Amino acid sequence: MGSKINRKEFLKKGTLAGLGASMIPSNIALGKKAPAFIQGKDDRKARIAVIGVGSQGGNIVQGLTFQDDVIIPAVCDINPERVAHVQKMVVDAGGAEPTGYSNGPKDYINLLERDDIDGVAIATPWELHTEMTLAALKHGKYCAPEVRGAFSLQECWDIVRTSEETGMPVMLLENHNYYRSELAVLNMVRQGIFGELIHGQCGYQHDIRYVKFRPGAEFGEKGERAARWRTNHSLHRNGDLYPTHGLGPIATIFDINHGNRFVSLTSTATKSRGLQAYVREHGGKDHPNADIQWGLGDIVTTVLKTARGETIVINHDVNLPRPYSNMGRVQGTKGLWMEDNNSIYLDGMTPKQWHSFDPYREQYEHPLWKNFLEAGVRGGHGGADYLKTRAFAQAVKRQVPTPIDVYDSVMMLAVTPLSEQSIARGSAPVDFPDFTDGKWVNKKPSFGLDGDF
Amino acid sequence: MGSKINRKEFLKKGTLAGLGASMIPSNIALGKKAPAFIQGKDDRKARIAVIGVGSQGGNIVQGLTFQDDVIIPAVCDINPERVAHVQKMVVDAGGAEPTGYSNGPKDYINLLERDDIDGVAIATPWELHTEMTLAALKHGKYCAPEVRGAFSLQECWDIVRTSEETGMPVMLLENHNYYRSELAVLNMVRQGIFGELIHGQCGYQHDIRYVKFRPGAEFGEKGERAARWRTNHSLHRNGDLYPTHGLGPIATIFDINHGNRFVSLTSTATKSRGLQAYVREHGGKDHPNADIQWGLGDIVTTVLKTARGETIVINHDVNLPRPYSNMGRVQGTKGLWMEDNNSIYLDGMTPKQWHSFDPYREQYEHPLWKNFLEAGVRGGHGGADYLKTRAFAQAVKRQVPTPIDVYDSVMMLAVTPLSEQSIARGSAPVDFPDFTDGKWVNKKPSFGLDGDF
């Protein structure tokens, strides 16, 4: 613990404290209507930089530009074209041009050294997240890394310990936590509509082969965009590489780390066929990539057990042709919700068959979505990209904890290495670490409590 | 192998061989239209007795009475009222009254001693199936036990070895193998529509609390019908107690034991809440059963791995309020079928969303169902009860192997003790025995090959 850093020391440099908000250039967009529900009573601003502004980082910048109380002082990317692209995006939205950082892989440190930045979002390739997260925390910034899966449990612990030592929050930018149906289900669960929870299902079921190979059947050095770096993980690894979209909302619904926790999991992978078939179809049988043996099983099924005795099943299914689905299911002693047929059944309903979820979503609309609908839905992924960046920005602006905290964040990330371990050991059960060191027993839920953020 | 019994010895007593069909009293129902597709070219009859004629055994008798080439020489039940009930059912259907056997728990042996019986169906409480199956085989009868889960792997081996030694077939009476959509999917898989198979899901998701408690909150000695004997299994056991309805069709689709096999599984159970809640709701909090701690987790998730590298997930979900569903999903490199939203997606379909399965079911209607529809659908469970008893009867009549054989039968039964073992060991993976002793490598599929039976 020799490197333990006092929170106050960090807060001295580079936070909102002591900065007059009126001194700060503003991104307030002329002509853009501010959502009625988002503004605080004062004119403070959240100053948020974005590191990594490719496709997903660009979404984050866009989400931030929608918010009148956010300033984007700086953006960083190894690719200067992407920096220029989002600089223009901010200017077009009426904000001051952010400083661009594009001078090699460590230029982000220069961004972090600035004391006019309160928080950073990180949307670089997965391998860089932990290094950048730790650096951001040590520079006294709120930190919002994009979603992925971790590589080791140790990096999860490093993130936890550094957040604890610096006092700086970490919020995984999981947009699915903010999906409308999922938030309505959360609302219903908290009102006891489903009774005592028993079982959940979720997953990332998304045909992303066109992301893994671009152009055509290329990836790696010949690939473009995410195909440059993401696809190699499918070559070398076998596990649930992307658990958070399914797990994010389910974890809040099942109070994970807030009165509950995961205790163990098993994970089982199928053979790998989808990627090779895609390469052969799009590159031909003589393509240099045609005979590659991929490490990642096409479908990975993970079964988690909770301290309260529930089970959660997560599917990872990204290499095969299929419609998008998160396989959502939330089941308790009084009924269940199912995403795939947009249905619900509650005890006593007649006939004893699936009923449409639509009227229930309306009846139990989450306050956050009530406000969002009133203000006007905006942003990518049905508005969820806006809500997630807004939640982070509000926490930064108000200097309060993020609604998804560091323990929630690493809990989601940790599924990946645990899944890999279980598969490598023939689906043996593996223990799920308690990253809270027992705090989960008394922690109250912090996510989606009201219509604020 | 001292008890090895030559098939011919068995065939000498009590089979069709040497019996003139014209000598046999017939159940041919006057005025009943024979399904066009079922009759052989000769007038042979299958002589089938039923042991255990409660609710499910009554369904079997009904299914048999629909068939003009079946004779029911005898029925057996410890309860003389049930014997009388099904005797009347046969007579009402135009058949000769079967002899009733009701003189205590061993009277079924006297039934088996008869040499005018070629096959027996067994629908007694689960604990009696193996004893009766072995006795039937040793008496040279084709044997068709109803579905359940086994208690031990040893009883599965005993059934296999006795069938091998006597040469008499065993066919688990799994009606779901004969469901219309599932057979269409099987047809599609065999035509390569889904490409190479990768993943399947299935289950028994059926709120049977009203079966486990009858009347009111009673079971065991004070219970009625299946509540007398079935409910105790939920008290003492924790595992997938009823895997075959989901697994039956999936096993045929994935060629299990016919070029493929299960190699291992993990199983994970939730806490148990549903049964206690039901007792309290229907019996009150002061009911003597209100505080019982039930052994069976409300939802049991089992993940099987196959020799070909596919995964199969089975859900057991029978203690909670819910609509009926077998959770069917069959997924390959070219697309997938989903039961719960009656949908399909095949590579290249636009838009990239779920499409109705209805036109595909029609296009790929299984020949068996084409014939069945033409002949007129009849019998319980949408006709599946008729088709399963008919399949058994045709095999008996023609003296050919049953389409679901002894290896297929015990494979389905064995999931239960394996699931119990895995749960007891904290979801540890357990090996799935190869009941075929390697024959699966060269065995061709035998189920649903054409429109015959």
PDB file of N, CA and C in Angstrom, chain A residues 196-199 201 205 207 266 268-271 273 298-299 301 303 305 308-309 311 315 317 320-323 327 329 331 333 336 338 340-341 345 347 352-354 426-429, chain B residues 196-199 201 205 207 266 268-271 273 298-299 301 303 305 308-309 311 315 317 321-323 327 329 331 333-334 336 338 340-341 345 347 352-354 426-429:
ATOM      1  N   GLU A 196     -40.181 -12.924  -5.560  1.00  0.00           N
ATOM      2  CA  GLU A 196     -38.765 -13.139  -5.244  1.00  0.00           C
ATOM      3  C   GLU A 196     -38.066 -13.649  -6.503  1.00  0.00           C
ATOM      4  N   LEU A 197     -36.956 -13.029  -6.853  1.00  0.00           N
ATOM      5  CA  LEU A 197     -36.276 -13.430  -8.087  1.00  0.00           C
ATOM      6  C   LEU A 197     -35.630 -14.812  -7.944  1.00  0.00           C
ATOM      7  N   ILE A 198     -35.664 -15.561  -9.050  1.00  0.00           N
ATOM      8  CA  ILE A 198     -35.146 -16.932  -9.069  1.00  0.00           C
ATOM      9  C   ILE A 198     -34.096 -17.118 -10.158  1.00  0.00           C
ATOM     10  N   HIS A 199     -34.342 -16.553 -11.336  1.00  0.00           N
ATOM     11  CA  HIS A 199     -33.520 -16.918 -12.503  1.00  0.00           C
ATOM     12  C   HIS A 199     -33.518 -15.786 -13.510  1.00  0.00           C
ATOM     13  N   GLN A 201     -31.778 -14.650 -17.567  1.00  0.00           N
ATOM     14  CA  GLN A 201     -30.996 -15.010 -18.747  1.00  0.00           C
ATOM     15  C   GLN A 201     -30.675 -13.733 -19.510  1.00  0.00           C
ATOM     16  N   GLN A 205     -26.003 -11.556 -28.352  1.00  0.00           N
ATOM     17  CA  GLN A 205     -26.280 -12.390 -29.507  1.00  0.00           C
ATOM     18  C   GLN A 205     -26.371 -11.459 -30.703  1.00  0.00           C
ATOM     19  N   ASP A 207     -24.635 -10.805 -34.618  1.00  0.00           N
ATOM     20  CA  ASP A 207     -23.781 -11.215 -35.737  1.00  0.00           C
ATOM     21  C   ASP A 207     -22.848 -10.061 -36.079  1.00  0.00           C
ATOM     22  N   THR A 266     -19.871 -21.561 -14.323  1.00  0.00           N
ATOM     23  CA  THR A 266     -19.302 -22.518 -15.270  1.00  0.00           C
ATOM     24  C   THR A 266     -19.491 -21.934 -16.658  1.00  0.00           C
ATOM     25  N   THR A 268     -19.128 -22.983 -20.981  1.00  0.00           N
ATOM     26  CA  THR A 268     -18.962 -24.058 -21.965  1.00  0.00           C
ATOM     27  C   THR A 268     -19.027 -23.465 -23.364  1.00  0.00           C
ATOM     28  N   ALA A 269     -18.058 -23.817 -24.187  1.00  0.00           N
ATOM     29  CA  ALA A 269     -17.983 -23.273 -25.547  1.00  0.00           C
ATOM     30  C   ALA A 269     -18.255 -24.356 -26.581  1.00  0.00           C
ATOM     31  N   THR A 270     -18.891 -23.960 -27.674  1.00  0.00           N
ATOM     32  CA  THR A 270     -19.025 -24.859 -28.815  1.00  0.00           C
ATOM     33  C   THR A 270     -17.735 -24.827 -29.633  1.00  0.00           C
ATOM     34  N   LYS A 271     -17.692 -25.653 -30.627  1.00  0.00           N
ATOM     35  CA  LYS A 271     -16.640 -25.563 -31.642  1.00  0.00           C
ATOM     36  C   LYS A 271     -16.739 -24.210 -32.355  1.00  0.00           C
ATOM     37  N   ARG A 273     -16.935 -22.434 -35.939  1.00  0.00           N
ATOM     38  CA  ARG A 273     -17.192 -22.649 -37.359  1.00  0.00           C
ATOM     39  C   ARG A 273     -17.551 -21.363 -38.093  1.00  0.00           C
ATOM     40  N   ASP A 298     -18.169 -20.661 -31.227  1.00  0.00           N
ATOM     41  CA  ASP A 298     -19.212 -19.790 -31.773  1.00  0.00           C
ATOM     42  C   ASP A 298     -20.216 -19.367 -30.710  1.00  0.00           C
ATOM     43  N   ILE A 299     -20.551 -20.269 -29.824  1.00  0.00           N
ATOM     44  CA  ILE A 299     -21.488 -19.916 -28.758  1.00  0.00           C
ATOM     45  C   ILE A 299     -20.880 -20.338 -27.430  1.00  0.00           C
ATOM     46  N   THR A 301     -21.764 -20.504 -23.394  1.00  0.00           N
ATOM     47  CA  THR A 301     -22.850 -20.458 -22.409  1.00  0.00           C
ATOM     48  C   THR A 301     -22.248 -20.435 -21.013  1.00  0.00           C
ATOM     49  N   VAL A 303     -23.039 -20.050 -16.874  1.00  0.00           N
ATOM     50  CA  VAL A 303     -24.083 -20.138 -15.852  1.00  0.00           C
ATOM     51  C   VAL A 303     -23.498 -19.644 -14.537  1.00  0.00           C
ATOM     52  N   LYS A 305     -23.958 -18.444 -10.502  1.00  0.00           N
ATOM     53  CA  LYS A 305     -24.762 -18.646  -9.298  1.00  0.00           C
ATOM     54  C   LYS A 305     -24.566 -17.448  -8.378  1.00  0.00           C
ATOM     55  N   ARG A 308     -27.629 -15.202  -3.300  1.00  0.00           N
ATOM     56  CA  ARG A 308     -29.030 -15.375  -2.892  1.00  0.00           C
ATOM     57  C   ARG A 308     -29.639 -16.641  -3.464  1.00  0.00           C
ATOM     58  N   GLY A 309     -28.846 -17.397  -4.243  1.00  0.00           N
ATOM     59  CA  GLY A 309     -29.343 -18.675  -4.755  1.00  0.00           C
ATOM     60  C   GLY A 309     -30.028 -18.596  -6.099  1.00  0.00           C
ATOM     61  N   THR A 311     -29.835 -18.206 -10.359  1.00  0.00           N
ATOM     62  CA  THR A 311     -28.905 -18.496 -11.454  1.00  0.00           C
ATOM     63  C   THR A 311     -29.120 -17.481 -12.574  1.00  0.00           C
ATOM     64  N   ASN A 315     -25.343 -15.844 -22.672  1.00  0.00           N
ATOM     65  CA  ASN A 315     -24.908 -16.371 -23.973  1.00  0.00           C
ATOM     66  C   ASN A 315     -24.006 -15.377 -24.685  1.00  0.00           C
ATOM     67  N   ASP A 317     -22.748 -15.031 -28.510  1.00  0.00           N
ATOM     68  CA  ASP A 317     -23.140 -15.637 -29.796  1.00  0.00           C
ATOM     69  C   ASP A 317     -22.971 -14.557 -30.853  1.00  0.00           C
ATOM     70  N   LEU A 320     -22.230 -16.110 -35.833  1.00  0.00           N
ATOM     71  CA  LEU A 320     -23.192 -16.818 -36.688  1.00  0.00           C
ATOM     72  C   LEU A 320     -24.261 -15.849 -37.174  1.00  0.00           C
ATOM     73  N   PRO A 321     -24.871 -16.167 -38.336  1.00  0.00           N
ATOM     74  CA  PRO A 321     -25.963 -15.314 -38.813  1.00  0.00           C
ATOM     75  C   PRO A 321     -27.170 -15.414 -37.892  1.00  0.00           C
ATOM     76  N   ARG A 322     -27.659 -14.293 -37.429  1.00  0.00           N
ATOM     77  CA  ARG A 322     -28.801 -14.301 -36.509  1.00  0.00           C
ATOM     78  C   ARG A 322     -29.315 -12.885 -36.325  1.00  0.00           C
ATOM     79  N   PRO A 323     -30.549 -12.732 -35.896  1.00  0.00           N
ATOM     80  CA  PRO A 323     -31.045 -11.404 -35.531  1.00  0.00           C
ATOM     81  C   PRO A 323     -30.445 -10.994 -34.185  1.00  0.00           C
ATOM     82  N   MET A 327     -31.420 -11.872 -25.318  1.00  0.00           N
ATOM     83  CA  MET A 327     -31.927 -13.083 -24.645  1.00  0.00           C
ATOM     84  C   MET A 327     -32.448 -12.792 -23.233  1.00  0.00           C
ATOM     85  N   ARG A 329     -34.327 -12.438 -19.886  1.00  0.00           N
ATOM     86  CA  ARG A 329     -35.381 -13.163 -19.157  1.00  0.00           C
ATOM     87  C   ARG A 329     -35.168 -12.898 -17.681  1.00  0.00           C
ATOM     88  N   GLN A 331     -37.068 -13.905 -14.048  1.00  0.00           N
ATOM     89  CA  GLN A 331     -38.107 -14.799 -13.571  1.00  0.00           C
ATOM     90  C   GLN A 331     -38.091 -14.859 -12.048  1.00  0.00           C
ATOM     91  N   THR A 333     -40.893 -15.672  -8.360  1.00  0.00           N
ATOM     92  CA  THR A 333     -41.945 -16.563  -7.870  1.00  0.00           C
ATOM     93  C   THR A 333     -43.331 -16.163  -8.359  1.00  0.00           C
ATOM     94  N   LEU A 336     -42.665 -13.935 -15.019  1.00  0.00           N
ATOM     95  CA  LEU A 336     -41.419 -13.702 -15.751  1.00  0.00           C
ATOM     96  C   LEU A 336     -41.615 -12.789 -16.959  1.00  0.00           C
ATOM     97  N   MET A 338     -39.852 -11.965 -20.792  1.00  0.00           N
ATOM     98  CA  MET A 338     -39.020 -12.553 -21.843  1.00  0.00           C
ATOM     99  C   MET A 338     -38.825 -11.527 -22.939  1.00  0.00           C
ATOM    100  N   ASP A 340     -37.306 -12.053 -26.040  1.00  0.00           N
ATOM    101  CA  ASP A 340     -37.379 -12.487 -27.434  1.00  0.00           C
ATOM    102  C   ASP A 340     -38.791 -12.491 -28.013  1.00  0.00           C
ATOM    103  N   ASN A 341     -39.774 -12.695 -27.171  1.00  0.00           N
ATOM    104  CA  ASN A 341     -41.135 -12.561 -27.693  1.00  0.00           C
ATOM    105  C   ASN A 341     -41.850 -11.350 -27.079  1.00  0.00           C
ATOM    106  N   TYR A 345     -45.518 -13.023 -18.289  1.00  0.00           N
ATOM    107  CA  TYR A 345     -46.581 -13.805 -17.674  1.00  0.00           C
ATOM    108  C   TYR A 345     -46.499 -13.581 -16.179  1.00  0.00           C
ATOM    109  N   ASP A 347     -48.502 -14.563 -12.423  1.00  0.00           N
ATOM    110  CA  ASP A 347     -49.351 -15.593 -11.818  1.00  0.00           C
ATOM    111  C   ASP A 347     -50.820 -15.183 -11.868  1.00  0.00           C
ATOM    112  N   LYS A 352     -53.358 -18.950 -19.810  1.00  0.00           N
ATOM    113  CA  LYS A 352     -52.004 -19.205 -19.309  1.00  0.00           C
ATOM    114  C   LYS A 352     -51.040 -19.282 -20.483  1.00  0.00           C
ATOM    115  N   GLN A 353     -50.770 -18.135 -21.070  1.00  0.00           N
ATOM    116  CA  GLN A 353     -49.857 -18.058 -22.201  1.00  0.00           C
ATOM    117  C   GLN A 353     -49.150 -16.709 -22.161  1.00  0.00           C
ATOM    118  N   TRP A 354     -48.250 -16.493 -23.105  1.00  0.00           N
ATOM    119  CA  TRP A 354     -47.516 -15.237 -23.136  1.00  0.00           C
ATOM    120  C   TRP A 354     -48.472 -14.064 -23.390  1.00  0.00           C
ATOM    121  N   GLY A 426     -12.387 -27.496 -18.808  1.00  0.00           N
ATOM    122  CA  GLY A 426     -13.468 -28.437 -19.108  1.00  0.00           C
ATOM    123  C   GLY A 426     -14.776 -28.095 -18.442  1.00  0.00           C
ATOM    124  N   SER A 427     -15.090 -26.796 -18.370  1.00  0.00           N
ATOM    125  CA  SER A 427     -16.321 -26.293 -17.756  1.00  0.00           C
ATOM    126  C   SER A 427     -16.333 -26.444 -16.237  1.00  0.00           C
ATOM    127  N   ALA A 428     -15.182 -26.555 -15.641  1.00  0.00           N
ATOM    128  CA  ALA A 428     -15.127 -26.627 -14.174  1.00  0.00           C
ATOM    129  C   ALA A 428     -15.668 -25.343 -13.567  1.00  0.00           C
ATOM    130  N   PRO A 429     -16.362 -25.454 -12.432  1.00  0.00           N
ATOM    131  CA  PRO A 429     -16.822 -24.232 -11.763  1.00  0.00           C
ATOM    132  C   PRO A 429     -15.636 -23.437 -11.234  1.00  0.00           C
TER     133      PRO A 429
ATOM    134  N   GLU B 196     -24.157 -26.434 -40.616  1.00  0.00           N
ATOM    135  CA  GLU B 196     -23.600 -27.335 -39.604  1.00  0.00           C
ATOM    136  C   GLU B 196     -24.138 -26.913 -38.235  1.00  0.00           C
ATOM    137  N   LEU B 197     -24.647 -27.860 -37.475  1.00  0.00           N
ATOM    138  CA  LEU B 197     -25.240 -27.502 -36.181  1.00  0.00           C
ATOM    139  C   LEU B 197     -24.170 -27.082 -35.171  1.00  0.00           C
ATOM    140  N   ILE B 198     -24.547 -26.109 -34.348  1.00  0.00           N
ATOM    141  CA  ILE B 198     -23.628 -25.545 -33.361  1.00  0.00           C
ATOM    142  C   ILE B 198     -24.194 -25.617 -31.946  1.00  0.00           C
ATOM    143  N   HIS B 199     -25.480 -25.326 -31.793  1.00  0.00           N
ATOM    144  CA  HIS B 199     -26.028 -25.112 -30.450  1.00  0.00           C
ATOM    145  C   HIS B 199     -27.515 -25.421 -30.429  1.00  0.00           C
ATOM    146  N   GLN B 201     -31.096 -25.543 -27.619  1.00  0.00           N
ATOM    147  CA  GLN B 201     -31.659 -25.303 -26.294  1.00  0.00           C
ATOM    148  C   GLN B 201     -33.009 -26.010 -26.221  1.00  0.00           C
ATOM    149  N   GLN B 205     -40.494 -26.613 -19.299  1.00  0.00           N
ATOM    150  CA  GLN B 205     -40.880 -25.406 -18.581  1.00  0.00           C
ATOM    151  C   GLN B 205     -42.399 -25.436 -18.469  1.00  0.00           C
ATOM    152  N   ASP B 207     -45.583 -25.304 -15.510  1.00  0.00           N
ATOM    153  CA  ASP B 207     -46.056 -25.101 -14.140  1.00  0.00           C
ATOM    154  C   ASP B 207     -46.925 -26.297 -13.744  1.00  0.00           C
ATOM    155  N   THR B 266     -22.651 -29.979 -17.186  1.00  0.00           N
ATOM    156  CA  THR B 266     -22.693 -29.320 -15.878  1.00  0.00           C
ATOM    157  C   THR B 266     -24.147 -28.992 -15.586  1.00  0.00           C
ATOM    158  N   THR B 268     -26.729 -26.698 -12.763  1.00  0.00           N
ATOM    159  CA  THR B 268     -26.770 -25.695 -11.699  1.00  0.00           C
ATOM    160  C   THR B 268     -28.222 -25.448 -11.318  1.00  0.00           C
ATOM    161  N   ALA B 269     -28.492 -25.477 -10.033  1.00  0.00           N
ATOM    162  CA  ALA B 269     -29.867 -25.301  -9.547  1.00  0.00           C
ATOM    163  C   ALA B 269     -30.021 -23.989  -8.792  1.00  0.00           C
ATOM    164  N   THR B 270     -31.179 -23.380  -8.913  1.00  0.00           N
ATOM    165  CA  THR B 270     -31.503 -22.221  -8.080  1.00  0.00           C
ATOM    166  C   THR B 270     -31.979 -22.718  -6.711  1.00  0.00           C
ATOM    167  N   LYS B 271     -32.206 -21.773  -5.827  1.00  0.00           N
ATOM    168  CA  LYS B 271     -32.905 -22.067  -4.581  1.00  0.00           C
ATOM    169  C   LYS B 271     -34.316 -22.574  -4.889  1.00  0.00           C
ATOM    170  N   ARG B 273     -38.200 -22.100  -4.039  1.00  0.00           N
ATOM    171  CA  ARG B 273     -39.190 -21.201  -3.448  1.00  0.00           C
ATOM    172  C   ARG B 273     -40.612 -21.488  -3.918  1.00  0.00           C
ATOM    173  N   ASP B 298     -35.884 -24.459  -8.032  1.00  0.00           N
ATOM    174  CA  ASP B 298     -37.000 -24.122  -8.922  1.00  0.00           C
ATOM    175  C   ASP B 298     -36.590 -24.213 -10.395  1.00  0.00           C
ATOM    176  N   ILE B 299     -35.382 -23.804 -10.695  1.00  0.00           N
ATOM    177  CA  ILE B 299     -34.914 -23.900 -12.071  1.00  0.00           C
ATOM    178  C   ILE B 299     -33.552 -24.568 -12.084  1.00  0.00           C
ATOM    179  N   THR B 301     -30.488 -25.610 -14.663  1.00  0.00           N
ATOM    180  CA  THR B 301     -29.914 -25.371 -15.987  1.00  0.00           C
ATOM    181  C   THR B 301     -28.783 -26.361 -16.218  1.00  0.00           C
ATOM    182  N   VAL B 303     -25.980 -27.865 -18.994  1.00  0.00           N
ATOM    183  CA  VAL B 303     -25.282 -27.583 -20.245  1.00  0.00           C
ATOM    184  C   VAL B 303     -24.512 -28.837 -20.653  1.00  0.00           C
ATOM    185  N   LYS B 305     -22.245 -31.031 -23.482  1.00  0.00           N
ATOM    186  CA  LYS B 305     -21.310 -30.899 -24.592  1.00  0.00           C
ATOM    187  C   LYS B 305     -21.327 -32.193 -25.398  1.00  0.00           C
ATOM    188  N   ARG B 308     -19.282 -33.864 -31.170  1.00  0.00           N
ATOM    189  CA  ARG B 308     -19.059 -33.037 -32.354  1.00  0.00           C
ATOM    190  C   ARG B 308     -18.774 -31.585 -31.996  1.00  0.00           C
ATOM    191  N   GLY B 309     -18.797 -31.275 -30.688  1.00  0.00           N
ATOM    192  CA  GLY B 309     -18.453 -29.923 -30.274  1.00  0.00           C
ATOM    193  C   GLY B 309     -19.620 -28.963 -30.183  1.00  0.00           C
ATOM    194  N   THR B 311     -23.074 -27.532 -28.139  1.00  0.00           N
ATOM    195  CA  THR B 311     -23.605 -27.462 -26.779  1.00  0.00           C
ATOM    196  C   THR B 311     -25.129 -27.516 -26.826  1.00  0.00           C
ATOM    197  N   ASN B 315     -33.365 -26.667 -19.721  1.00  0.00           N
ATOM    198  CA  ASN B 315     -33.958 -26.045 -18.536  1.00  0.00           C
ATOM    199  C   ASN B 315     -35.015 -26.958 -17.920  1.00  0.00           C
ATOM    200  N   ASP B 317     -37.982 -26.358 -15.244  1.00  0.00           N
ATOM    201  CA  ASP B 317     -38.626 -25.180 -14.662  1.00  0.00           C
ATOM    202  C   ASP B 317     -40.100 -25.534 -14.471  1.00  0.00           C
ATOM    203  N   PRO B 321     -45.043 -20.105 -11.585  1.00  0.00           N
ATOM    204  CA  PRO B 321     -46.101 -19.762 -12.546  1.00  0.00           C
ATOM    205  C   PRO B 321     -45.501 -19.328 -13.874  1.00  0.00           C
ATOM    206  N   ARG B 322     -45.925 -19.934 -14.963  1.00  0.00           N
ATOM    207  CA  ARG B 322     -45.378 -19.600 -16.267  1.00  0.00           C
ATOM    208  C   ARG B 322     -46.216 -20.282 -17.345  1.00  0.00           C
ATOM    209  N   PRO B 323     -46.128 -19.763 -18.574  1.00  0.00           N
ATOM    210  CA  PRO B 323     -46.754 -20.480 -19.690  1.00  0.00           C
ATOM    211  C   PRO B 323     -45.902 -21.686 -20.062  1.00  0.00           C
ATOM    212  N   MET B 327     -38.713 -24.279 -24.754  1.00  0.00           N
ATOM    213  CA  MET B 327     -37.507 -23.465 -24.959  1.00  0.00           C
ATOM    214  C   MET B 327     -36.692 -23.917 -26.165  1.00  0.00           C
ATOM    215  N   ARG B 329     -34.609 -24.371 -29.382  1.00  0.00           N
ATOM    216  CA  ARG B 329     -33.727 -23.556 -30.233  1.00  0.00           C
ATOM    217  C   ARG B 329     -32.735 -24.488 -30.903  1.00  0.00           C
ATOM    218  N   GLN B 331     -29.596 -24.168 -33.688  1.00  0.00           N
ATOM    219  CA  GLN B 331     -28.791 -23.133 -34.335  1.00  0.00           C
ATOM    220  C   GLN B 331     -27.600 -23.753 -35.044  1.00  0.00           C
ATOM    221  N   THR B 333     -24.659 -23.021 -38.630  1.00  0.00           N
ATOM    222  CA  THR B 333     -23.857 -21.987 -39.291  1.00  0.00           C
ATOM    223  C   THR B 333     -24.667 -21.163 -40.275  1.00  0.00           C
ATOM    224  N   LYS B 334     -25.886 -21.608 -40.600  1.00  0.00           N
ATOM    225  CA  LYS B 334     -26.691 -20.857 -41.562  1.00  0.00           C
ATOM    226  C   LYS B 334     -27.971 -20.273 -40.988  1.00  0.00           C
ATOM    227  N   LEU B 336     -31.069 -20.194 -37.449  1.00  0.00           N
ATOM    228  CA  LEU B 336     -31.605 -20.824 -36.242  1.00  0.00           C
ATOM    229  C   LEU B 336     -33.121 -20.778 -36.203  1.00  0.00           C
ATOM    230  N   MET B 338     -36.342 -20.787 -33.348  1.00  0.00           N
ATOM    231  CA  MET B 338     -36.660 -20.492 -31.945  1.00  0.00           C
ATOM    232  C   MET B 338     -38.123 -20.812 -31.697  1.00  0.00           C
ATOM    233  N   ASP B 340     -39.951 -20.118 -28.812  1.00  0.00           N
ATOM    234  CA  ASP B 340     -40.745 -19.201 -27.991  1.00  0.00           C
ATOM    235  C   ASP B 340     -41.375 -18.064 -28.782  1.00  0.00           C
ATOM    236  N   ASN B 341     -40.754 -17.661 -29.861  1.00  0.00           N
ATOM    237  CA  ASN B 341     -41.412 -16.670 -30.710  1.00  0.00           C
ATOM    238  C   ASN B 341     -41.785 -17.273 -32.073  1.00  0.00           C
ATOM    239  N   TYR B 345     -34.530 -17.585 -38.437  1.00  0.00           N
ATOM    240  CA  TYR B 345     -33.705 -16.668 -39.212  1.00  0.00           C
ATOM    241  C   TYR B 345     -32.693 -17.503 -39.981  1.00  0.00           C
ATOM    242  N   ASP B 347     -29.465 -17.206 -42.909  1.00  0.00           N
ATOM    243  CA  ASP B 347     -28.468 -16.264 -43.419  1.00  0.00           C
ATOM    244  C   ASP B 347     -28.963 -15.580 -44.694  1.00  0.00           C
ATOM    245  N   LYS B 352     -33.006  -8.186 -41.160  1.00  0.00           N
ATOM    246  CA  LYS B 352     -32.284  -9.081 -40.254  1.00  0.00           C
ATOM    247  C   LYS B 352     -33.002  -9.129 -38.913  1.00  0.00           C
ATOM    248  N   GLN B 353     -34.150  -9.791 -38.929  1.00  0.00           N
ATOM    249  CA  GLN B 353     -34.924  -9.935 -37.702  1.00  0.00           C
ATOM    250  C   GLN B 353     -35.650 -11.273 -37.758  1.00  0.00           C
ATOM    251  N   TRP B 354     -36.376 -11.605 -36.698  1.00  0.00           N
ATOM    252  CA  TRP B 354     -37.107 -12.865 -36.655  1.00  0.00           C
ATOM    253  C   TRP B 354     -38.166 -12.906 -37.754  1.00  0.00           C
ATOM    254  N   GLY B 426     -21.331 -28.972  -6.751  1.00  0.00           N
ATOM    255  CA  GLY B 426     -21.111 -27.553  -7.034  1.00  0.00           C
ATOM    256  C   GLY B 426     -20.985 -27.240  -8.509  1.00  0.00           C
ATOM    257  N   SER B 427     -21.791 -27.900  -9.330  1.00  0.00           N
ATOM    258  CA  SER B 427     -21.804 -27.703 -10.782  1.00  0.00           C
ATOM    259  C   SER B 427     -20.548 -28.243 -11.471  1.00  0.00           C
ATOM    260  N   ALA B 428     -19.870 -29.152 -10.838  1.00  0.00           N
ATOM    261  CA  ALA B 428     -18.702 -29.771 -11.479  1.00  0.00           C
ATOM    262  C   ALA B 428     -19.126 -30.510 -12.735  1.00  0.00           C
ATOM    263  N   PRO B 429     -18.271 -30.489 -13.773  1.00  0.00           N
ATOM    264  CA  PRO B 429     -18.600 -31.277 -14.963  1.00  0.00           C
ATOM    265  C   PRO B 429     -18.547 -32.766 -14.647  1.00  0.00           C
TER     266      PRO B 429
END
